[in-house]
mmCIF file of C-alpha atoms and ligand atoms in Angstrom:
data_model
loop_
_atom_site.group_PDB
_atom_site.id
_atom_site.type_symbol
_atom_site.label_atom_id
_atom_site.label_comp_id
_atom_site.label_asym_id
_atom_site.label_seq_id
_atom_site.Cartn_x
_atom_site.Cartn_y
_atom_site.Cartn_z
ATOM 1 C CA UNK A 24 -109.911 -69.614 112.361
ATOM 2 C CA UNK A 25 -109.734 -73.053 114.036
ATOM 3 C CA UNK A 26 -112.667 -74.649 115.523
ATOM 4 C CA UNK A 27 -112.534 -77.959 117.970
ATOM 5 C CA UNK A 28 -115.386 -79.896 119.204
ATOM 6 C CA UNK A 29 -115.270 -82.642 122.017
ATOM 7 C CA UNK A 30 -118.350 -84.574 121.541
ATOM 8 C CA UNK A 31 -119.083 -88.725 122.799
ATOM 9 C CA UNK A 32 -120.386 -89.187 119.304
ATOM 10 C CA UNK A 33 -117.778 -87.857 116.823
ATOM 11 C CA UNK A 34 -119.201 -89.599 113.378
ATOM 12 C CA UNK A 35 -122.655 -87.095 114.278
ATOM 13 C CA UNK A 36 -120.444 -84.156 113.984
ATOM 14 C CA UNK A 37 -118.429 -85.340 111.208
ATOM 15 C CA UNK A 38 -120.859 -85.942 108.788
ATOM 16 C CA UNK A 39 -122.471 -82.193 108.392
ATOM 17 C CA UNK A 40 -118.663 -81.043 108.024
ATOM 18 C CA UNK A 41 -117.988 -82.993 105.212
ATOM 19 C CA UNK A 42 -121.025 -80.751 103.027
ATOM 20 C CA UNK A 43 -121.785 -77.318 101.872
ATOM 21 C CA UNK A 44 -120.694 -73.772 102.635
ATOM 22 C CA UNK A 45 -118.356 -75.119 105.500
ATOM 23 C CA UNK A 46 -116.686 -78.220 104.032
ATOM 24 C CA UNK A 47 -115.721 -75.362 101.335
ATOM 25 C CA UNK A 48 -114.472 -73.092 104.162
ATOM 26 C CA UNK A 49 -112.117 -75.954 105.416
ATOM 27 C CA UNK A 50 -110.920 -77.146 102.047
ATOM 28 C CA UNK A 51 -110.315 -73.273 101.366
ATOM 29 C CA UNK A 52 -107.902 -73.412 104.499
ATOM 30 C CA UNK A 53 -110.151 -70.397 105.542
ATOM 31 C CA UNK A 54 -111.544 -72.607 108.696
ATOM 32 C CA UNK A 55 -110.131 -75.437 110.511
ATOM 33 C CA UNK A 56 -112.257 -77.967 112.425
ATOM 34 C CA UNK A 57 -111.233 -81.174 114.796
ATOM 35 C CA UNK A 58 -113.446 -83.431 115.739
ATOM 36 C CA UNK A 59 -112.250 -85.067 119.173
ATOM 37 C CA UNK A 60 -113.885 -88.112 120.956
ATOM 38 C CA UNK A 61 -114.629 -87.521 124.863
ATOM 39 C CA UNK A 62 -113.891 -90.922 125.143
ATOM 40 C CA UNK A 63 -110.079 -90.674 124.257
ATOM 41 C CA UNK A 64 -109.431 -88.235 127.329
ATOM 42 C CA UNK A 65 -110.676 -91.299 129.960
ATOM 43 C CA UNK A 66 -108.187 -93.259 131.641
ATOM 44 C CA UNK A 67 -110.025 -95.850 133.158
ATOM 45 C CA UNK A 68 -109.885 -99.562 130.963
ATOM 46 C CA UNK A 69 -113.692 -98.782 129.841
ATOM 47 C CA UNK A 70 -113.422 -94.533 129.132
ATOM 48 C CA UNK A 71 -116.502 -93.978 131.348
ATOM 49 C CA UNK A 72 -117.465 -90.602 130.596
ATOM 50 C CA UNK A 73 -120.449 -90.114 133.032
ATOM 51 C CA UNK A 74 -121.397 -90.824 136.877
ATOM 52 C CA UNK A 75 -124.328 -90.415 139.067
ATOM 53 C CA UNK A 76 -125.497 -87.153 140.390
ATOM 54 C CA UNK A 77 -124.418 -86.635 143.991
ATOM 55 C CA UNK A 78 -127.489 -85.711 145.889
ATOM 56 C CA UNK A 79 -129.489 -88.469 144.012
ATOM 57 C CA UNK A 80 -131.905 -88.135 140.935
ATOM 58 C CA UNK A 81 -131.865 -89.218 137.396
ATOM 59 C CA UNK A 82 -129.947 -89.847 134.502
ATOM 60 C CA UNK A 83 -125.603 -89.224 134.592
ATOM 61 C CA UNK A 84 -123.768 -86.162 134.567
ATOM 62 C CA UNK A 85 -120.705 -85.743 132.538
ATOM 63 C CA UNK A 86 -117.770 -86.250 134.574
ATOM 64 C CA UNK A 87 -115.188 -83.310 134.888
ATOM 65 C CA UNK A 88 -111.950 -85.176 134.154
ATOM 66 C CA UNK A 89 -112.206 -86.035 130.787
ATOM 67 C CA UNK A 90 -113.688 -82.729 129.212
ATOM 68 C CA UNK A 91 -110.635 -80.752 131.564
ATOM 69 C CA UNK A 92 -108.299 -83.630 129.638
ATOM 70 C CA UNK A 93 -109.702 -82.937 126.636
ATOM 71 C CA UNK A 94 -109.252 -78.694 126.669
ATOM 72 C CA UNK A 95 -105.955 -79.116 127.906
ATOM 73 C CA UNK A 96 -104.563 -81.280 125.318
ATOM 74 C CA UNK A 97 -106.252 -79.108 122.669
ATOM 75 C CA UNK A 98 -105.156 -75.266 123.821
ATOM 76 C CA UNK A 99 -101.719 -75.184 122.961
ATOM 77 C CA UNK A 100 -99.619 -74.577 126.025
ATOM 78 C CA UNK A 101 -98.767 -70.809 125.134
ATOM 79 C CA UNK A 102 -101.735 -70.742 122.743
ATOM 80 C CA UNK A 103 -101.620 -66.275 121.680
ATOM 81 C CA UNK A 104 -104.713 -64.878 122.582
ATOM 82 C CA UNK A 105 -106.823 -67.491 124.535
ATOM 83 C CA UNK A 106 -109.121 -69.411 122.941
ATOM 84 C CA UNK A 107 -113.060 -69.453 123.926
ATOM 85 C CA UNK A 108 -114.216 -72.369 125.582
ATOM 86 C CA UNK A 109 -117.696 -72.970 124.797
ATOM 87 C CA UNK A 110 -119.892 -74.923 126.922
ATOM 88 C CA UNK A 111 -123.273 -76.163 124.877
ATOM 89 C CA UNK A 112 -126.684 -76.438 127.647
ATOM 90 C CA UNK A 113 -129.963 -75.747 127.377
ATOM 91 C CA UNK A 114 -129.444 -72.766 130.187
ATOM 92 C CA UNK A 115 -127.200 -71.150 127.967
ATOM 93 C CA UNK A 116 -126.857 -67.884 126.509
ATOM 94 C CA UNK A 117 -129.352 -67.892 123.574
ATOM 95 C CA UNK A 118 -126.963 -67.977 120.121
ATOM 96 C CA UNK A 119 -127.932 -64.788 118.496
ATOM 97 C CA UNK A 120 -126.617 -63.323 115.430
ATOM 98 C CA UNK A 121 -124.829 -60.827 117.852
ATOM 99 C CA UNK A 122 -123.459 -63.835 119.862
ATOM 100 C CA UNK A 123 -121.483 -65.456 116.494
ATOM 101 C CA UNK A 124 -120.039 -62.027 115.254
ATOM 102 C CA UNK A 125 -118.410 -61.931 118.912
ATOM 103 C CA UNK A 126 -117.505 -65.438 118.234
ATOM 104 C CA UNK A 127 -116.453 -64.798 114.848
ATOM 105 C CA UNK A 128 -113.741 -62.604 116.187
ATOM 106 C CA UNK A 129 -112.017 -65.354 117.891
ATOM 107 C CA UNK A 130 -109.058 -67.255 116.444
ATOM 108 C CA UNK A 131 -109.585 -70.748 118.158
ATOM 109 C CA UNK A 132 -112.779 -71.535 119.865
ATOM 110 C CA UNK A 133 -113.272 -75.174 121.700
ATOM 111 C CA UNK A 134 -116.879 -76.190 122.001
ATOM 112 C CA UNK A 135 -117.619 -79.160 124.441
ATOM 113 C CA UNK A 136 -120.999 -80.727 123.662
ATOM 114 C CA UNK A 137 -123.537 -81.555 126.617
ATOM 115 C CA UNK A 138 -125.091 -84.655 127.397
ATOM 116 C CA UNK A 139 -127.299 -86.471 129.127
ATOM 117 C CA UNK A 140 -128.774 -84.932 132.304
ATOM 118 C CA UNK A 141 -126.448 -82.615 132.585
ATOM 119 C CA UNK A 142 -122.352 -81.575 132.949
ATOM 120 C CA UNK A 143 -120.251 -81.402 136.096
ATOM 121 C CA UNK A 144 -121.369 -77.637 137.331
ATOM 122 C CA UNK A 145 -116.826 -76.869 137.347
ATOM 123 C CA UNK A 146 -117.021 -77.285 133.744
ATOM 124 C CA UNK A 147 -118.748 -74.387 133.389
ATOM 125 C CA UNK A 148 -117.350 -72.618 136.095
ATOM 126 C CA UNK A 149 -113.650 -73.525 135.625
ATOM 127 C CA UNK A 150 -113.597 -74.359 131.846
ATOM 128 C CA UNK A 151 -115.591 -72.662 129.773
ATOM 129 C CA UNK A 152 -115.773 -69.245 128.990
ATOM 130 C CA UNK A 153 -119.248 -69.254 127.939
ATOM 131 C CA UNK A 154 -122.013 -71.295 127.867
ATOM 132 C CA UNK A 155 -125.038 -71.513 124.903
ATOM 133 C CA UNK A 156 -128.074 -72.237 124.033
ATOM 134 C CA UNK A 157 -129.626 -72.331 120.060
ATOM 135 C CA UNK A 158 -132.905 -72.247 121.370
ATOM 136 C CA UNK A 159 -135.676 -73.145 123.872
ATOM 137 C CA UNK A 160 -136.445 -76.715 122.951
ATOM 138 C CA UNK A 161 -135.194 -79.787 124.320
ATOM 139 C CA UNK A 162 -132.548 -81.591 122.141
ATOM 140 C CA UNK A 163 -130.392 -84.571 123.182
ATOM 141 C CA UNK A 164 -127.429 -82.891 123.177
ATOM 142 C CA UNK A 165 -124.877 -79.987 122.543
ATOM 143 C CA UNK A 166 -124.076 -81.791 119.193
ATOM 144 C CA UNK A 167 -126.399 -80.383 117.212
ATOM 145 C CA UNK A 168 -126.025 -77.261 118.874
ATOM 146 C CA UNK A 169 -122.111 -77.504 118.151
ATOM 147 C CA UNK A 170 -122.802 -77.154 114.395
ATOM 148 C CA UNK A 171 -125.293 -74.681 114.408
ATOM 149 C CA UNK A 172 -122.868 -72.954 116.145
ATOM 150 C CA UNK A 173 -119.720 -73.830 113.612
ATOM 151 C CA UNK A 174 -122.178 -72.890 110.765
ATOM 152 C CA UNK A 175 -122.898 -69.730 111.748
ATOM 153 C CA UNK A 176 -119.389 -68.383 113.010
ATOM 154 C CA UNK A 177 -117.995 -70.044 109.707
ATOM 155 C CA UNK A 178 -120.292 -67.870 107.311
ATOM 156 C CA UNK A 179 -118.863 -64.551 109.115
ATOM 157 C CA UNK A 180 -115.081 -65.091 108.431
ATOM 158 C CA UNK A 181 -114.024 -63.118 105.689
ATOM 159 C CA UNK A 182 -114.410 -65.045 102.361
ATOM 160 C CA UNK A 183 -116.389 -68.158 103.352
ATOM 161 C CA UNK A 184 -119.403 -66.992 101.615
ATOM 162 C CA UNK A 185 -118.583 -66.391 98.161
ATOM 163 C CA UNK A 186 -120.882 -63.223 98.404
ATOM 164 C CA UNK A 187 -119.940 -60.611 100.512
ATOM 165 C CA UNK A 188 -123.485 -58.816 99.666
ATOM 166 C CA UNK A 189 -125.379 -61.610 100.697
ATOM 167 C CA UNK A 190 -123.734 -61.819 104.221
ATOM 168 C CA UNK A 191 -124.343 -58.179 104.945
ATOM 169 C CA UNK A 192 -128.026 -58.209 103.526
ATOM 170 C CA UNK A 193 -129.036 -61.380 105.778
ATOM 171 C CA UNK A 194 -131.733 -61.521 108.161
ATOM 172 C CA UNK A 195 -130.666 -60.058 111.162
ATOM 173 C CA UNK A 196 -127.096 -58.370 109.461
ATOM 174 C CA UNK A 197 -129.313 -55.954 107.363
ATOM 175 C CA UNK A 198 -131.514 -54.214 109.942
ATOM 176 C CA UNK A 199 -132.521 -56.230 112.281
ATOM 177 C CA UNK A 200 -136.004 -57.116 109.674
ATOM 178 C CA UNK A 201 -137.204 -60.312 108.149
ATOM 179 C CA UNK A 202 -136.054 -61.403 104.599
ATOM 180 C CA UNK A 203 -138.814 -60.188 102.327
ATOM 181 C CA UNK A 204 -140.089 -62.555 99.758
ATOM 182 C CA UNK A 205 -138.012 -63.794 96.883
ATOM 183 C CA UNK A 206 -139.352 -65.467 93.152
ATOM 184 C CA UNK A 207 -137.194 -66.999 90.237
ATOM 185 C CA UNK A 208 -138.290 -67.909 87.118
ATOM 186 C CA UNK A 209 -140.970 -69.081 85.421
ATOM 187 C CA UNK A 210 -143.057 -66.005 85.921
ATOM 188 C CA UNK A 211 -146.154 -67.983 86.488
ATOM 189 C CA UNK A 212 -146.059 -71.364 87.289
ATOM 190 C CA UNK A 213 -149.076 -73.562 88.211
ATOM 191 C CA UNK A 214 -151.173 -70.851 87.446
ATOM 192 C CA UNK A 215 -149.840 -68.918 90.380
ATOM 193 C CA UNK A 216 -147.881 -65.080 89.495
ATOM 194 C CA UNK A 217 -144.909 -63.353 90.450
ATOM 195 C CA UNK A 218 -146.025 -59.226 91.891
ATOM 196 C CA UNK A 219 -145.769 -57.741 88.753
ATOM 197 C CA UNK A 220 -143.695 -54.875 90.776
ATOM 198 C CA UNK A 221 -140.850 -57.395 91.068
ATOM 199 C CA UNK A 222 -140.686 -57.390 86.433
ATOM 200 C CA UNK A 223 -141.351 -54.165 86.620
ATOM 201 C CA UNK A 224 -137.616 -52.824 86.400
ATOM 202 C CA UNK A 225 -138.028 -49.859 88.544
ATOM 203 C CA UNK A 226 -135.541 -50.182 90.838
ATOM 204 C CA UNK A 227 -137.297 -47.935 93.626
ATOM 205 C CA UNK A 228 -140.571 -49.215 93.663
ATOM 206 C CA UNK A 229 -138.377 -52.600 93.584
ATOM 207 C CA UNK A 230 -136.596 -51.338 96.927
ATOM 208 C CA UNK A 231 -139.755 -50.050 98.491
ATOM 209 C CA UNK A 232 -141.924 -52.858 97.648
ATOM 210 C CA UNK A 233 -139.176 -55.098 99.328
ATOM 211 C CA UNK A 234 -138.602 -52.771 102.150
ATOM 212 C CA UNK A 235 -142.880 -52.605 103.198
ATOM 213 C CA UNK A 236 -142.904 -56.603 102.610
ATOM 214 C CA UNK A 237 -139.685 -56.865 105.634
ATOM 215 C CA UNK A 238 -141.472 -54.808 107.636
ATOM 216 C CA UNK A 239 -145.379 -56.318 107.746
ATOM 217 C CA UNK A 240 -143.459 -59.824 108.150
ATOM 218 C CA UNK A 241 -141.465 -59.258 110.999
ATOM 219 C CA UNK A 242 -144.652 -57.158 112.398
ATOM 220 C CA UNK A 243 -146.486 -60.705 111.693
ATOM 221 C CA UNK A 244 -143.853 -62.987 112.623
ATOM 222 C CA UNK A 245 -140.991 -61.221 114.648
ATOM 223 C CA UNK A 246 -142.816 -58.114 116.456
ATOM 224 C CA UNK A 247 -140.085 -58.720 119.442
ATOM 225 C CA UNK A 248 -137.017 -57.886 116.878
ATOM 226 C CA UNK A 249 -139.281 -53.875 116.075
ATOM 227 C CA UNK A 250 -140.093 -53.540 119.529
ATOM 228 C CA UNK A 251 -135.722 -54.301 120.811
ATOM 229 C CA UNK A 252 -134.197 -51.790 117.982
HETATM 230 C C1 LIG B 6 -133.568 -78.252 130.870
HETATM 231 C C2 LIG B 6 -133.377 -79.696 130.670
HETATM 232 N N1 LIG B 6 -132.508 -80.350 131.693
HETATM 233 C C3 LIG B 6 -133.293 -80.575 132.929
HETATM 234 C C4 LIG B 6 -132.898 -81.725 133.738
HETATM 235 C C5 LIG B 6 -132.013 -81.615 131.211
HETATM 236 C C6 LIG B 6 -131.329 -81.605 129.914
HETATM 237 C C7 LIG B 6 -132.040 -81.786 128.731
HETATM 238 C C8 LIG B 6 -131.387 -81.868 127.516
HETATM 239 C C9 LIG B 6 -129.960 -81.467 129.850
HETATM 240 C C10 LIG B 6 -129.301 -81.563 128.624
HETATM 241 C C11 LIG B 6 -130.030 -81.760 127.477
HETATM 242 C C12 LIG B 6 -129.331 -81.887 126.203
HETATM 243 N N2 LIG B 6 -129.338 -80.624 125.445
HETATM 244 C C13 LIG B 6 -128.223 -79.958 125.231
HETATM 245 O O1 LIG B 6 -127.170 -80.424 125.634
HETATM 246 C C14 LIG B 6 -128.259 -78.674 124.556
HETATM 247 C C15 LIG B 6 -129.347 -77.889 124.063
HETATM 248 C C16 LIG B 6 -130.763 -78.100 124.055
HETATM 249 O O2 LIG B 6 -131.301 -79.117 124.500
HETATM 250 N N3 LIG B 6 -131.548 -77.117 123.505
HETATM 251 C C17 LIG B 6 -131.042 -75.970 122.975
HETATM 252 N N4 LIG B 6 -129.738 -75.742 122.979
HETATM 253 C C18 LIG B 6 -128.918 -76.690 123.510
HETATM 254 S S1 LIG B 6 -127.266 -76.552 123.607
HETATM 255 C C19 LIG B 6 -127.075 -78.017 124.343
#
């Protein structure tokens, strides 16, 4: 899988590739990820990226020509099976577990990072083929967003995550439930226990115990995720 991201500030991107379950993925050759500056794609002598908003009001809007630059010298010219263009705003699609397996099934996605105020409104409309959210907070921009997004695709191609078991029994991948609660060793430490259940060795009170636990947190925490399945 190949991933690129178009982004004004390229060393914020860079930095959370270079660690951890995806760095691995990349120096596996299982996941491939460029990190382009907006910036390159101007043509003007001081690679403005942004204008005013026609109609008036504040802050600057990304301009269209660069981020249409950008995609174009990125997607091959006969590229086999198109690649998604994804569009990172605030009025996006909210990124859902359900939203990175479809992503995950890609073999090139291009994310373009948000900014500012906002992006030229063709972008999304003649560009992208979708546009997301990670949430319902204000950030200041899709860069963030952009590796949320790479982290999450990234841990559903085959063989990024070392343990197949422990993709298919996360939150969300198991059934639709919270994680219930997990304890290492020491058995008590600071005076505070482990449920005895857990040393018990009986592998169905184990599973039940675990099961019950899933269930009265996302009642607590989650009751939207009982009440959709
Ligand atoms: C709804 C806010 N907009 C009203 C004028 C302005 C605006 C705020 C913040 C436009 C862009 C941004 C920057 N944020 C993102 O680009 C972004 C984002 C986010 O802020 N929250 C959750 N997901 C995302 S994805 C991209």
């Amino acid at each position: 899988m190949r991933i690129d991201i178009v982004t004004i500030f390229p060393a914020m991107v860079r930095g959370p590739l270079s660690e951890g379950i995806v760095a691995r993925a990349i120096a596996k050759g299982l996941l491939d990820v460029g990190v382009h500056d907006l910036r390159d794609f101007t043509t003007d002598r001081h690679r403005v990226v942004d204008d005013m908003p026609f109609g008036g009001g504040p802050g600057m809007v990304l301009k269209p020509e660069p981020l249409f630059a950008a995609v174009e010298a990125i997607v091959g010219p006969g590229e086999a099976g198109r690649p998604a263009i994804v569009l990172t705003s605030p009025d996006g699609e909210r990124l859902t577990h359900g939203v990175a397996k479809r992503l995950a099934a890609r073999d090139h996605i291009v994310i373009l990072c948000g900014r500012y105020e906002g992006v030229d409104e063709r972008v999304r409309e003649h560009l992208a083929t979708e546009t997301i959210s990670i949430g319902d907070y204000v950030l200041s921009g899709g860069e963030l967003p952009a590796l949320v997004i790479v982290d999450a695709v990234a841990r559903l191609v085959p063989g990024v995550v070392g343990d197949e078991a422990s993709v298919s029994g996360d939150t969300f991948a198991r059934d639709g439930l919270l994680d219930f609660p997990q304890y290492t060793r020491p058995a008590e430490f600071r005076g505070f226990g482990v449920p005895p259940v857990l040393l018990s060795g009986h592998h169905a009170e184990i599973e039940r115990w675990r099961r019950a636990q899933a269930l009265e947190r996302t009642r607590r925490h989650r009751p939207d995720l009982l009440r959709d399945s």
